[in-house]
Amino acid sequence: MARVLEHLGKEFIEKKGFPIPNSGVAESPQEAEEIHRKLDDDVVIKALVPAGKRKKAGAIKFPEDPQETRSAAREILGMTVQEFPVEKVLIEERLEIKSELYLSIIYDKENRQPLVIASTEGGIDVEEMSSKYPERIKKAGVHPFRGLPDYRARELWSELGFSGELLRKLTHITVRLFEAFYEYDCTTLEINPLVVTEKEEVVGADCVMAADDLAMFRQKELSERVQVGSERIWRPLTELEKRVVEVNERDPYRGTARYIELEEGEVGFMCGGGGGSLVMFDTLINLGLSPSNYTEFGGNPPVRKVRGLAKAILSKDSVEGLLVCCNITNNTQVDNVAQGVKEALEEKELDPAEFPVMVRFAGVNDERGKEIFESAGIEYHGEDITMPRAGRLMKEKLEEFNRQEGEQ
């Protein structure tokens, strides 16, 4: 999931005919003041960060004149909101609000289809809305190939009590929003609040947009303007994380490699499969070991992708050993994994005789993989031991190396 900043999300939905406020983006207080003067209207100024609860953090302000906008921009541009440094602000015309609604489209994984959610209660968190006003929320599943017909969007808002010209407008923008959701390979597209103005116009006052990382190869315009790979951590990517994103994108059609850097940790963690990696991560914690990262990879990545991932893991200063593990692969070739890990160790000038490496990796081509690992002096296991046993062996290996270093 690639998160999209508010101004870009609004830009994309506007192209599909969804109404948004007039606005401008500033990177300095002076720019912010100039934009306010050009808009020649009351404005709101917002921090552009991929994080929620900006108003609570003081990162949304309502200045009364261009000079106040300049001061507000100076204050916001120096902030950090949920670990994201604010580098840009959005200056937007302030709407005359009659009422606030809610409209979003998400991908429903359970039913494998988009889900449209509408409510009469906008401007609050969807969790709060669900707990306080469940009767004011309506949902509609959408067939992924047939799309959202006008009549279904009309039914949704009609069930919430809307009629006449306002119902027609709500129907129109809901269909337009679904078109944007589909065209940009979104996983989430949320308008909260969806404002009804005093003139009965319907405008998207805020936009939360996230797109599928795996679709970026066909989303050229989007991929050039978003941070791919940040879906699992609500903070800016570290340099090592960015490096792995680049490694993953070099060959998007084959295999995936995901990496989250942790603050400390002595065990470089390289695990195949999402479920297995979570279980193995917990196993290491329960053994008293500290992983330096969380990683999962699979889908039969080529040697260069495995090598790039392994090199990133080994580049963290706190790493004292490497654990490579997977239960039983059904497509990832163990020999490719072995070759990639071997090359990474060689390029990092790490000798398995002096740097603990433990491998438990069974599956496709594991006999050839065993040969490659063992030719590099790496202890290899397949189905002869369990993954938790591999964790215990990793601990024993680290303790033995530390003991030997202490005796020298």
mmCIF file of C-alpha atoms in Angstrom:
data_model
loop_
_atom_site.group_PDB
_atom_site.id
_atom_site.type_symbol
_atom_site.label_atom_id
_atom_site.label_comp_id
_atom_site.label_asym_id
_atom_site.label_seq_id
_atom_site.Cartn_x
_atom_site.Cartn_y
_atom_site.Cartn_z
ATOM 1 C CA MET A 1 0.000 0.000 0.000
ATOM 2 C CA ALA A 2 1.440 3.350 -1.058
ATOM 3 C CA ARG A 3 0.047 6.264 0.932
ATOM 4 C CA VAL A 4 -0.747 9.433 -0.999
ATOM 5 C CA LEU A 5 -0.574 12.924 0.496
ATOM 6 C CA GLU A 6 -3.853 14.838 0.711
ATOM 7 C CA HIS A 7 -3.183 17.353 -2.067
ATOM 8 C CA LEU A 8 -2.188 14.599 -4.503
ATOM 9 C CA GLY A 9 -5.211 12.481 -3.610
ATOM 10 C CA LYS A 10 -7.449 15.468 -4.270
ATOM 11 C CA GLU A 11 -5.685 16.157 -7.540
ATOM 12 C CA PHE A 12 -6.335 12.596 -8.723
ATOM 13 C CA ILE A 13 -10.014 12.523 -7.738
ATOM 14 C CA GLU A 14 -10.604 15.959 -9.277
ATOM 15 C CA LYS A 15 -9.487 14.513 -12.617
ATOM 16 C CA LYS A 16 -12.450 12.116 -12.363
ATOM 17 C CA GLY A 17 -14.894 14.970 -11.732
ATOM 18 C CA PHE A 18 -14.947 14.979 -7.919
ATOM 19 C CA PRO A 19 -15.273 18.562 -6.561
ATOM 20 C CA ILE A 20 -12.517 19.803 -4.228
ATOM 21 C CA PRO A 21 -11.707 23.216 -2.681
ATOM 22 C CA ASN A 22 -9.377 25.688 -4.390
ATOM 23 C CA SER A 23 -5.916 25.369 -2.893
ATOM 24 C CA GLY A 24 -2.151 25.664 -3.196
ATOM 25 C CA VAL A 25 0.898 23.942 -1.719
ATOM 26 C CA ALA A 26 3.669 25.874 0.034
ATOM 27 C CA GLU A 27 7.134 24.921 1.221
ATOM 28 C CA SER A 28 7.832 28.208 2.999
ATOM 29 C CA PRO A 29 5.883 30.763 5.077
ATOM 30 C CA GLN A 30 6.259 33.343 2.294
ATOM 31 C CA GLU A 31 4.747 30.965 -0.270
ATOM 32 C CA ALA A 32 1.863 30.253 2.115
ATOM 33 C CA GLU A 33 1.108 33.968 2.462
ATOM 34 C CA GLU A 34 1.191 34.446 -1.318
ATOM 35 C CA ILE A 35 -1.205 31.544 -1.871
ATOM 36 C CA HIS A 36 -3.633 33.000 0.683
ATOM 37 C CA ARG A 37 -3.604 36.325 -1.168
ATOM 38 C CA LYS A 38 -4.210 34.609 -4.520
ATOM 39 C CA LEU A 39 -7.139 32.613 -3.145
ATOM 40 C CA ASP A 40 -8.605 35.872 -1.790
ATOM 41 C CA ASP A 41 -10.804 34.004 0.668
ATOM 42 C CA ASP A 42 -10.804 32.587 4.175
ATOM 43 C CA VAL A 43 -8.461 29.611 4.304
ATOM 44 C CA VAL A 44 -7.417 26.595 6.323
ATOM 45 C CA ILE A 45 -3.760 25.529 6.472
ATOM 46 C CA LYS A 46 -2.822 21.860 6.899
ATOM 47 C CA ALA A 47 0.389 19.899 7.339
ATOM 48 C CA LEU A 48 0.975 17.551 4.399
ATOM 49 C CA VAL A 49 1.990 14.302 6.071
ATOM 50 C CA PRO A 50 0.682 10.726 5.612
ATOM 51 C CA ALA A 51 -0.770 10.633 9.122
ATOM 52 C CA GLY A 52 -4.129 11.168 10.770
ATOM 53 C CA LYS A 53 -5.224 13.304 13.746
ATOM 54 C CA ARG A 54 -3.418 16.362 12.382
ATOM 55 C CA LYS A 55 -5.840 18.789 14.017
ATOM 56 C CA LYS A 56 -5.250 17.217 17.417
ATOM 57 C CA ALA A 57 -1.505 17.656 16.857
ATOM 58 C CA GLY A 58 -1.974 21.354 16.083
ATOM 59 C CA ALA A 59 -1.069 20.790 12.437
ATOM 60 C CA ILE A 60 -4.313 22.266 11.069
ATOM 61 C CA LYS A 61 -5.007 25.955 11.666
ATOM 62 C CA PHE A 62 -7.570 28.558 10.615
ATOM 63 C CA PRO A 63 -5.776 31.885 10.061
ATOM 64 C CA GLU A 64 -7.782 35.071 9.637
ATOM 65 C CA ASP A 65 -5.513 36.899 7.189
ATOM 66 C CA PRO A 66 -2.417 36.336 5.000
ATOM 67 C CA GLN A 67 -0.061 37.462 7.779
ATOM 68 C CA GLU A 68 -1.549 34.883 10.149
ATOM 69 C CA THR A 69 -1.183 32.292 7.399
ATOM 70 C CA ARG A 70 2.516 33.135 7.166
ATOM 71 C CA SER A 71 2.907 32.703 10.941
ATOM 72 C CA ALA A 72 0.896 29.479 10.967
ATOM 73 C CA ALA A 73 2.979 28.057 8.120
ATOM 74 C CA ARG A 74 6.192 28.924 9.969
ATOM 75 C CA GLU A 75 4.912 27.058 13.024
ATOM 76 C CA ILE A 76 3.597 23.994 11.156
ATOM 77 C CA LEU A 77 6.626 23.624 8.880
ATOM 78 C CA GLY A 78 8.771 23.171 11.978
ATOM 79 C CA MET A 79 6.610 20.350 13.347
ATOM 80 C CA THR A 80 6.941 16.594 13.415
ATOM 81 C CA VAL A 81 3.560 14.847 13.245
ATOM 82 C CA GLN A 82 3.593 11.178 14.272
ATOM 83 C CA GLU A 83 7.315 11.046 13.429
ATOM 84 C CA PHE A 84 6.791 12.636 9.996
ATOM 85 C CA PRO A 85 8.616 15.961 9.534
ATOM 86 C CA VAL A 86 6.364 18.553 7.903
ATOM 87 C CA GLU A 87 7.990 19.791 4.689
ATOM 88 C CA LYS A 88 4.906 21.155 2.904
ATOM 89 C CA VAL A 89 1.597 22.726 3.864
ATOM 90 C CA LEU A 90 -1.722 22.874 2.028
ATOM 91 C CA ILE A 91 -3.486 26.237 1.968
ATOM 92 C CA GLU A 92 -7.104 25.689 1.036
ATOM 93 C CA GLU A 93 -10.229 27.805 0.811
ATOM 94 C CA ARG A 94 -12.371 27.501 3.918
ATOM 95 C CA LEU A 95 -15.788 26.056 3.134
ATOM 96 C CA GLU A 96 -19.106 27.381 4.455
ATOM 97 C CA ILE A 97 -20.261 24.142 6.024
ATOM 98 C CA LYS A 98 -23.922 23.251 6.325
ATOM 99 C CA SER A 99 -23.321 19.583 7.160
ATOM 100 C CA GLU A 100 -20.542 16.999 7.125
ATOM 101 C CA LEU A 101 -20.972 13.544 5.604
ATOM 102 C CA TYR A 102 -18.672 10.571 5.183
ATOM 103 C CA LEU A 103 -17.807 8.616 2.043
ATOM 104 C CA SER A 104 -15.146 5.994 1.525
ATOM 105 C CA ILE A 105 -14.274 3.020 -0.643
ATOM 106 C CA ILE A 106 -12.059 0.264 0.698
ATOM 107 C CA TYR A 107 -11.082 -3.148 -0.574
ATOM 108 C CA ASP A 108 -12.987 -5.794 1.375
ATOM 109 C CA LYS A 109 -10.523 -8.699 1.588
ATOM 110 C CA GLU A 110 -13.052 -11.063 3.129
ATOM 111 C CA ASN A 111 -15.496 -10.731 0.225
ATOM 112 C CA ARG A 112 -12.806 -9.902 -2.355
ATOM 113 C CA GLN A 113 -14.502 -6.803 -3.682
ATOM 114 C CA PRO A 114 -14.589 -3.023 -3.198
ATOM 115 C CA LEU A 115 -16.888 -1.794 -0.437
ATOM 116 C CA VAL A 116 -18.547 1.643 -0.500
ATOM 117 C CA ILE A 117 -19.297 3.147 2.921
ATOM 118 C CA ALA A 118 -21.486 6.231 3.375
ATOM 119 C CA SER A 119 -22.681 8.005 6.503
ATOM 120 C CA THR A 120 -24.480 11.133 7.634
ATOM 121 C CA GLU A 121 -21.815 11.582 10.332
ATOM 122 C CA GLY A 122 -18.660 13.052 8.835
ATOM 123 C CA GLY A 123 -15.715 14.786 10.426
ATOM 124 C CA ILE A 124 -15.112 12.104 13.069
ATOM 125 C CA ASP A 125 -13.071 8.906 13.122
ATOM 126 C CA VAL A 126 -14.761 5.998 11.399
ATOM 127 C CA GLU A 127 -14.247 3.875 14.542
ATOM 128 C CA GLU A 128 -16.093 6.444 16.652
ATOM 129 C CA MET A 129 -18.794 6.677 14.004
ATOM 130 C CA SER A 130 -19.287 2.902 13.983
ATOM 131 C CA SER A 131 -19.600 2.675 17.758
ATOM 132 C CA LYS A 132 -21.809 5.741 18.306
ATOM 133 C CA TYR A 133 -23.965 5.856 15.163
ATOM 134 C CA PRO A 134 -24.123 2.405 13.550
ATOM 135 C CA GLU A 135 -27.617 3.104 12.214
ATOM 136 C CA ARG A 136 -26.301 6.114 10.282
ATOM 137 C CA ILE A 137 -23.879 4.057 8.196
ATOM 138 C CA LYS A 138 -24.734 2.261 4.957
ATOM 139 C CA LYS A 139 -22.490 -0.076 2.980
ATOM 140 C CA ALA A 140 -22.592 -1.550 -0.511
ATOM 141 C CA GLY A 141 -20.334 -4.209 -1.995
ATOM 142 C CA VAL A 142 -19.346 -3.616 -5.622
ATOM 143 C CA HIS A 143 -18.699 -6.304 -8.208
ATOM 144 C CA PRO A 144 -15.052 -5.759 -9.240
ATOM 145 C CA PHE A 145 -15.806 -6.121 -12.968
ATOM 146 C CA ARG A 146 -19.225 -4.479 -13.235
ATOM 147 C CA GLY A 147 -18.372 -1.344 -11.284
ATOM 148 C CA LEU A 148 -20.722 0.910 -9.320
ATOM 149 C CA PRO A 149 -23.941 1.707 -11.225
ATOM 150 C CA ASP A 150 -25.748 4.979 -10.585
ATOM 151 C CA TYR A 151 -28.799 3.257 -9.141
ATOM 152 C CA ARG A 152 -26.748 1.485 -6.439
ATOM 153 C CA ALA A 153 -25.062 4.726 -5.362
ATOM 154 C CA ARG A 154 -28.484 6.418 -5.335
ATOM 155 C CA GLU A 155 -29.932 3.650 -3.139
ATOM 156 C CA LEU A 156 -27.084 4.050 -0.667
ATOM 157 C CA TRP A 157 -27.727 7.748 -0.030
ATOM 158 C CA SER A 158 -31.500 7.405 -0.302
ATOM 159 C CA GLU A 159 -31.401 4.873 2.543
ATOM 160 C CA LEU A 160 -29.680 7.584 4.606
ATOM 161 C CA GLY A 161 -32.593 9.968 3.995
ATOM 162 C CA PHE A 162 -31.390 12.107 1.085
ATOM 163 C CA SER A 163 -33.593 13.121 -1.831
ATOM 164 C CA GLY A 164 -33.970 15.630 -4.638
ATOM 165 C CA GLU A 165 -31.053 17.583 -6.097
ATOM 166 C CA LEU A 166 -28.712 16.766 -3.203
ATOM 167 C CA LEU A 167 -29.322 13.050 -3.763
ATOM 168 C CA ARG A 168 -28.457 13.495 -7.440
ATOM 169 C CA LYS A 169 -25.176 15.236 -6.557
ATOM 170 C CA LEU A 170 -24.233 12.625 -3.964
ATOM 171 C CA THR A 171 -24.955 9.860 -6.469
ATOM 172 C CA HIS A 172 -22.793 11.524 -9.103
ATOM 173 C CA ILE A 173 -19.738 12.083 -6.890
ATOM 174 C CA THR A 174 -19.953 8.583 -5.404
ATOM 175 C CA VAL A 175 -19.753 7.031 -8.866
ATOM 176 C CA ARG A 176 -16.890 9.412 -9.751
ATOM 177 C CA LEU A 177 -15.027 8.413 -6.590
ATOM 178 C CA PHE A 178 -15.396 4.737 -7.438
ATOM 179 C CA GLU A 179 -13.974 5.401 -10.900
ATOM 180 C CA ALA A 180 -10.923 6.994 -9.269
ATOM 181 C CA PHE A 181 -10.613 4.074 -6.829
ATOM 182 C CA TYR A 182 -10.599 1.619 -9.712
ATOM 183 C CA GLU A 183 -8.392 3.607 -12.091
ATOM 184 C CA TYR A 184 -5.637 4.257 -9.529
ATOM 185 C CA ASP A 185 -5.600 0.728 -8.036
ATOM 186 C CA CYS A 186 -6.606 2.050 -4.625
ATOM 187 C CA THR A 187 -6.937 0.018 -1.465
ATOM 188 C CA THR A 188 -8.491 2.962 0.397
ATOM 189 C CA LEU A 189 -10.100 6.169 -0.823
ATOM 190 C CA GLU A 190 -11.779 8.156 1.942
ATOM 191 C CA ILE A 191 -13.459 11.568 1.923
ATOM 192 C CA ASN A 192 -13.958 12.709 5.507
ATOM 193 C CA PRO A 193 -15.589 15.073 5.806
ATOM 194 C CA LEU A 194 -17.616 15.226 2.634
ATOM 195 C CA VAL A 195 -18.980 18.745 3.039
ATOM 196 C CA VAL A 196 -22.399 20.008 2.026
ATOM 197 C CA THR A 197 -22.034 23.799 1.798
ATOM 198 C CA GLU A 198 -24.635 26.458 2.556
ATOM 199 C CA LYS A 199 -25.232 26.628 -1.219
ATOM 200 C CA GLU A 200 -25.941 22.858 -1.299
ATOM 201 C CA GLU A 201 -22.692 22.106 -3.130
ATOM 202 C CA VAL A 202 -20.914 18.848 -2.266
ATOM 203 C CA VAL A 203 -17.130 19.139 -1.805
ATOM 204 C CA GLY A 204 -14.380 16.817 -0.597
ATOM 205 C CA ALA A 205 -12.772 18.663 2.336
ATOM 206 C CA ASP A 206 -10.220 15.944 3.081
ATOM 207 C CA CYS A 207 -8.917 12.958 1.152
ATOM 208 C CA VAL A 208 -7.129 9.837 2.364
ATOM 209 C CA MET A 209 -5.824 7.758 -0.515
ATOM 210 C CA ALA A 210 -3.726 4.598 -0.538
ATOM 211 C CA ALA A 211 -2.837 2.517 -3.582
ATOM 212 C CA ASP A 212 -1.620 -1.036 -4.076
ATOM 213 C CA ASP A 213 2.187 -1.235 -4.090
ATOM 214 C CA LEU A 214 2.062 -4.159 -6.498
ATOM 215 C CA ALA A 215 0.202 -2.070 -9.093
ATOM 216 C CA MET A 216 2.750 0.735 -9.255
ATOM 217 C CA PHE A 217 4.324 -0.723 -12.404
ATOM 218 C CA ARG A 218 1.226 0.415 -14.331
ATOM 219 C CA GLN A 219 0.650 3.613 -12.328
ATOM 220 C CA LYS A 220 3.467 5.755 -13.681
ATOM 221 C CA GLU A 221 1.973 9.094 -12.659
ATOM 222 C CA LEU A 222 1.196 7.824 -9.171
ATOM 223 C CA SER A 223 4.419 5.888 -8.585
ATOM 224 C CA GLU A 224 6.548 8.972 -9.285
ATOM 225 C CA ARG A 225 4.778 10.957 -6.566
ATOM 226 C CA VAL A 226 4.273 8.570 -3.662
ATOM 227 C CA GLN A 227 6.444 6.706 -1.191
ATOM 228 C CA VAL A 228 6.106 3.020 -2.014
ATOM 229 C CA GLY A 229 6.745 0.556 0.799
ATOM 230 C CA SER A 230 5.617 2.685 3.738
ATOM 231 C CA GLU A 231 2.343 0.868 4.368
ATOM 232 C CA ARG A 232 3.473 -1.110 7.417
ATOM 233 C CA ILE A 233 5.149 1.626 9.422
ATOM 234 C CA TRP A 234 3.666 4.984 10.360
ATOM 235 C CA ARG A 235 6.936 6.876 10.053
ATOM 236 C CA PRO A 236 9.312 7.907 7.256
ATOM 237 C CA LEU A 237 11.327 5.086 5.724
ATOM 238 C CA THR A 238 14.911 4.671 6.909
ATOM 239 C CA GLU A 239 17.767 4.563 4.410
ATOM 240 C CA LEU A 240 17.964 0.760 4.659
ATOM 241 C CA GLU A 241 14.197 0.460 4.136
ATOM 242 C CA LYS A 242 14.415 2.695 1.070
ATOM 243 C CA ARG A 243 17.214 0.512 -0.238
ATOM 244 C CA VAL A 244 15.056 -2.610 0.036
ATOM 245 C CA VAL A 245 12.146 -0.835 -1.700
ATOM 246 C CA GLU A 246 14.504 -0.075 -4.594
ATOM 247 C CA VAL A 247 15.679 -3.697 -4.641
ATOM 248 C CA ASN A 248 12.077 -4.904 -4.703
ATOM 249 C CA GLU A 249 11.065 -2.552 -7.525
ATOM 250 C CA ARG A 250 13.886 -3.553 -9.865
ATOM 251 C CA ASP A 251 12.076 -6.760 -10.776
ATOM 252 C CA PRO A 252 8.406 -6.185 -9.826
ATOM 253 C CA TYR A 253 7.078 -9.221 -11.672
ATOM 254 C CA ARG A 254 8.972 -11.803 -9.647
ATOM 255 C CA GLY A 255 9.063 -12.215 -5.909
ATOM 256 C CA THR A 256 8.653 -9.754 -3.067
ATOM 257 C CA ALA A 257 11.046 -8.546 -0.399
ATOM 258 C CA ARG A 258 9.843 -6.511 2.585
ATOM 259 C CA TYR A 259 12.012 -5.075 5.326
ATOM 260 C CA ILE A 260 11.277 -3.073 8.479
ATOM 261 C CA GLU A 261 14.269 -1.784 10.407
ATOM 262 C CA LEU A 262 14.072 -1.916 14.201
ATOM 263 C CA GLU A 263 16.016 0.302 16.577
ATOM 264 C CA GLU A 264 18.456 -2.313 17.816
ATOM 265 C CA GLY A 265 18.905 -6.079 17.700
ATOM 266 C CA GLU A 266 21.709 -8.562 17.238
ATOM 267 C CA VAL A 267 19.974 -11.072 14.936
ATOM 268 C CA GLY A 268 19.621 -10.275 11.251
ATOM 269 C CA PHE A 269 16.206 -11.760 10.471
ATOM 270 C CA MET A 270 15.522 -13.095 6.961
ATOM 271 C CA CYS A 271 12.380 -15.192 6.813
ATOM 272 C CA GLY A 272 10.201 -16.421 3.956
ATOM 273 C CA GLY A 273 6.410 -16.220 4.150
ATOM 274 C CA GLY A 274 4.191 -13.848 6.124
ATOM 275 C CA GLY A 275 2.787 -16.300 8.680
ATOM 276 C CA GLY A 276 6.042 -18.153 9.198
ATOM 277 C CA SER A 277 7.987 -14.928 9.628
ATOM 278 C CA LEU A 278 5.634 -13.736 12.372
ATOM 279 C CA VAL A 279 5.872 -17.056 14.223
ATOM 280 C CA MET A 280 9.657 -17.109 13.912
ATOM 281 C CA PHE A 281 9.954 -13.487 15.032
ATOM 282 C CA ASP A 282 8.005 -14.302 18.209
ATOM 283 C CA THR A 283 10.148 -17.403 18.716
ATOM 284 C CA LEU A 284 13.319 -15.310 18.753
ATOM 285 C CA ILE A 285 11.801 -12.867 21.241
ATOM 286 C CA ASN A 286 10.736 -15.736 23.520
ATOM 287 C CA LEU A 287 14.288 -17.117 23.365
ATOM 288 C CA GLY A 288 15.605 -13.798 24.633
ATOM 289 C CA LEU A 289 17.065 -12.781 21.281
ATOM 290 C CA SER A 290 16.556 -9.385 19.703
ATOM 291 C CA PRO A 291 15.872 -9.213 15.936
ATOM 292 C CA SER A 292 17.394 -6.188 14.222
ATOM 293 C CA ASN A 293 14.590 -6.109 11.680
ATOM 294 C CA TYR A 294 11.376 -7.712 10.523
ATOM 295 C CA THR A 295 11.524 -9.242 7.059
ATOM 296 C CA GLU A 296 9.459 -11.466 4.841
ATOM 297 C CA PHE A 297 10.103 -12.517 1.283
ATOM 298 C CA GLY A 298 8.645 -15.010 -1.169
ATOM 299 C CA GLY A 299 7.181 -15.535 -4.617
ATOM 300 C CA ASN A 300 10.458 -16.950 -5.961
ATOM 301 C CA PRO A 301 12.629 -13.813 -5.968
ATOM 302 C CA PRO A 302 15.668 -13.893 -8.274
ATOM 303 C CA VAL A 303 19.187 -14.105 -6.855
ATOM 304 C CA ARG A 304 19.788 -10.357 -7.136
ATOM 305 C CA LYS A 305 16.667 -9.551 -5.105
ATOM 306 C CA VAL A 306 17.682 -12.012 -2.366
ATOM 307 C CA ARG A 307 21.216 -10.608 -2.413
ATOM 308 C CA GLY A 308 19.952 -7.018 -2.099
ATOM 309 C CA LEU A 309 17.679 -7.906 0.811
ATOM 310 C CA ALA A 310 20.418 -9.840 2.615
ATOM 311 C CA LYS A 311 22.919 -7.010 2.124
ATOM 312 C CA ALA A 312 20.487 -4.511 3.648
ATOM 313 C CA ILE A 313 19.937 -6.781 6.665
ATOM 314 C CA LEU A 314 23.690 -7.226 7.128
ATOM 315 C CA SER A 315 24.343 -3.479 6.798
ATOM 316 C CA LYS A 316 22.891 -2.648 10.213
ATOM 317 C CA ASP A 317 25.721 -2.052 12.684
ATOM 318 C CA SER A 318 24.100 -3.941 15.576
ATOM 319 C CA VAL A 319 23.792 -7.242 13.656
ATOM 320 C CA GLU A 320 25.956 -10.018 15.140
ATOM 321 C CA GLY A 321 24.507 -12.971 13.226
ATOM 322 C CA LEU A 322 22.072 -13.946 10.460
ATOM 323 C CA LEU A 323 19.090 -16.306 10.612
ATOM 324 C CA VAL A 324 17.627 -17.402 7.255
ATOM 325 C CA CYS A 325 14.483 -19.485 7.587
ATOM 326 C CA CYS A 326 11.301 -20.718 5.960
ATOM 327 C CA ASN A 327 8.983 -23.644 6.602
ATOM 328 C CA ILE A 328 8.530 -25.401 3.229
ATOM 329 C CA THR A 329 8.459 -23.280 0.073
ATOM 330 C CA ASN A 330 6.132 -24.214 -2.768
ATOM 331 C CA ASN A 331 7.600 -21.808 -5.322
ATOM 332 C CA THR A 332 10.656 -20.027 -3.937
ATOM 333 C CA GLN A 333 13.789 -21.825 -5.105
ATOM 334 C CA VAL A 334 16.077 -22.591 -2.187
ATOM 335 C CA ASP A 335 19.144 -22.578 -4.452
ATOM 336 C CA ASN A 336 18.384 -18.974 -5.469
ATOM 337 C CA VAL A 337 18.088 -18.018 -1.809
ATOM 338 C CA ALA A 338 21.370 -19.783 -1.057
ATOM 339 C CA GLN A 339 23.201 -18.053 -3.891
ATOM 340 C CA GLY A 340 21.829 -14.633 -2.932
ATOM 341 C CA VAL A 341 22.786 -15.028 0.735
ATOM 342 C CA LYS A 342 26.228 -16.374 -0.177
ATOM 343 C CA GLU A 343 26.927 -13.421 -2.488
ATOM 344 C CA ALA A 344 25.698 -10.916 0.118
ATOM 345 C CA LEU A 345 28.051 -12.339 2.759
ATOM 346 C CA GLU A 346 30.939 -12.222 0.300
ATOM 347 C CA GLU A 347 30.214 -8.615 -0.702
ATOM 348 C CA LYS A 348 29.949 -7.588 2.964
ATOM 349 C CA GLU A 349 33.204 -9.506 3.626
ATOM 350 C CA LEU A 350 31.603 -11.634 6.350
ATOM 351 C CA ASP A 351 33.080 -15.093 6.894
ATOM 352 C CA PRO A 352 30.612 -17.661 8.357
ATOM 353 C CA ALA A 353 33.561 -19.045 10.335
ATOM 354 C CA GLU A 354 33.654 -15.731 12.214
ATOM 355 C CA PHE A 355 30.073 -14.506 11.788
ATOM 356 C CA PRO A 356 27.199 -16.782 12.955
ATOM 357 C CA VAL A 357 24.806 -17.813 10.171
ATOM 358 C CA MET A 358 22.006 -20.343 10.647
ATOM 359 C CA VAL A 359 19.758 -21.561 7.818
ATOM 360 C CA ARG A 360 16.569 -23.608 8.065
ATOM 361 C CA PHE A 361 14.991 -23.477 4.594
ATOM 362 C CA ALA A 362 13.148 -26.410 2.999
ATOM 363 C CA GLY A 363 11.367 -26.695 -0.337
ATOM 364 C CA VAL A 364 12.032 -26.376 -4.057
ATOM 365 C CA ASN A 365 15.626 -27.246 -5.058
ATOM 366 C CA ASP A 366 16.673 -27.558 -1.427
ATOM 367 C CA GLU A 367 19.300 -30.226 -2.189
ATOM 368 C CA ARG A 368 21.084 -27.814 -4.519
ATOM 369 C CA GLY A 369 20.545 -25.048 -1.958
ATOM 370 C CA LYS A 370 22.161 -27.216 0.715
ATOM 371 C CA GLU A 371 25.242 -27.642 -1.481
ATOM 372 C CA ILE A 372 25.589 -23.889 -2.028
ATOM 373 C CA PHE A 373 25.127 -23.007 1.643
ATOM 374 C CA GLU A 374 27.541 -25.663 2.873
ATOM 375 C CA SER A 375 30.146 -24.773 0.217
ATOM 376 C CA ALA A 376 30.188 -21.309 1.807
ATOM 377 C CA GLY A 377 30.695 -22.777 5.285
ATOM 378 C CA ILE A 378 27.104 -22.086 6.375
ATOM 379 C CA GLU A 379 25.213 -24.501 8.625
ATOM 380 C CA TYR A 380 22.133 -25.656 6.705
ATOM 381 C CA HIS A 381 19.003 -27.528 7.796
ATOM 382 C CA GLY A 382 15.859 -28.469 5.918
ATOM 383 C CA GLU A 383 12.955 -30.527 7.201
ATOM 384 C CA ASP A 384 15.264 -32.366 9.608
ATOM 385 C CA ILE A 385 14.569 -29.701 12.259
ATOM 386 C CA THR A 386 11.682 -27.378 13.106
ATOM 387 C CA MET A 387 11.826 -23.622 12.742
ATOM 388 C CA PRO A 388 11.768 -23.080 16.545
ATOM 389 C CA ARG A 389 14.703 -25.495 16.794
ATOM 390 C CA ALA A 390 16.557 -23.323 14.270
ATOM 391 C CA GLY A 391 15.952 -20.355 16.566
ATOM 392 C CA ARG A 392 17.473 -22.229 19.498
ATOM 393 C CA LEU A 393 20.481 -23.229 17.378
ATOM 394 C CA MET A 394 20.896 -19.579 16.381
ATOM 395 C CA LYS A 395 20.985 -18.621 20.050
ATOM 396 C CA GLU A 396 23.546 -21.339 20.835
ATOM 397 C CA LYS A 397 25.693 -20.232 17.906
ATOM 398 C CA LEU A 398 25.651 -16.588 19.028
ATOM 399 C CA GLU A 399 26.496 -17.556 22.609
ATOM 400 C CA GLU A 400 29.402 -19.722 21.417
ATOM 401 C CA PHE A 401 30.816 -16.946 19.239
ATOM 402 C CA ASN A 402 30.491 -14.431 22.082
ATOM 403 C CA ARG A 403 32.209 -16.859 24.461
ATOM 404 C CA GLN A 404 35.087 -17.347 22.021
ATOM 405 C CA GLU A 405 35.465 -13.588 21.583
ATOM 406 C CA GLY A 406 35.559 -13.169 25.358
ATOM 407 C CA GLU A 407 38.371 -15.699 25.669
ATOM 408 C CA GLN A 408 40.543 -13.959 23.092
#
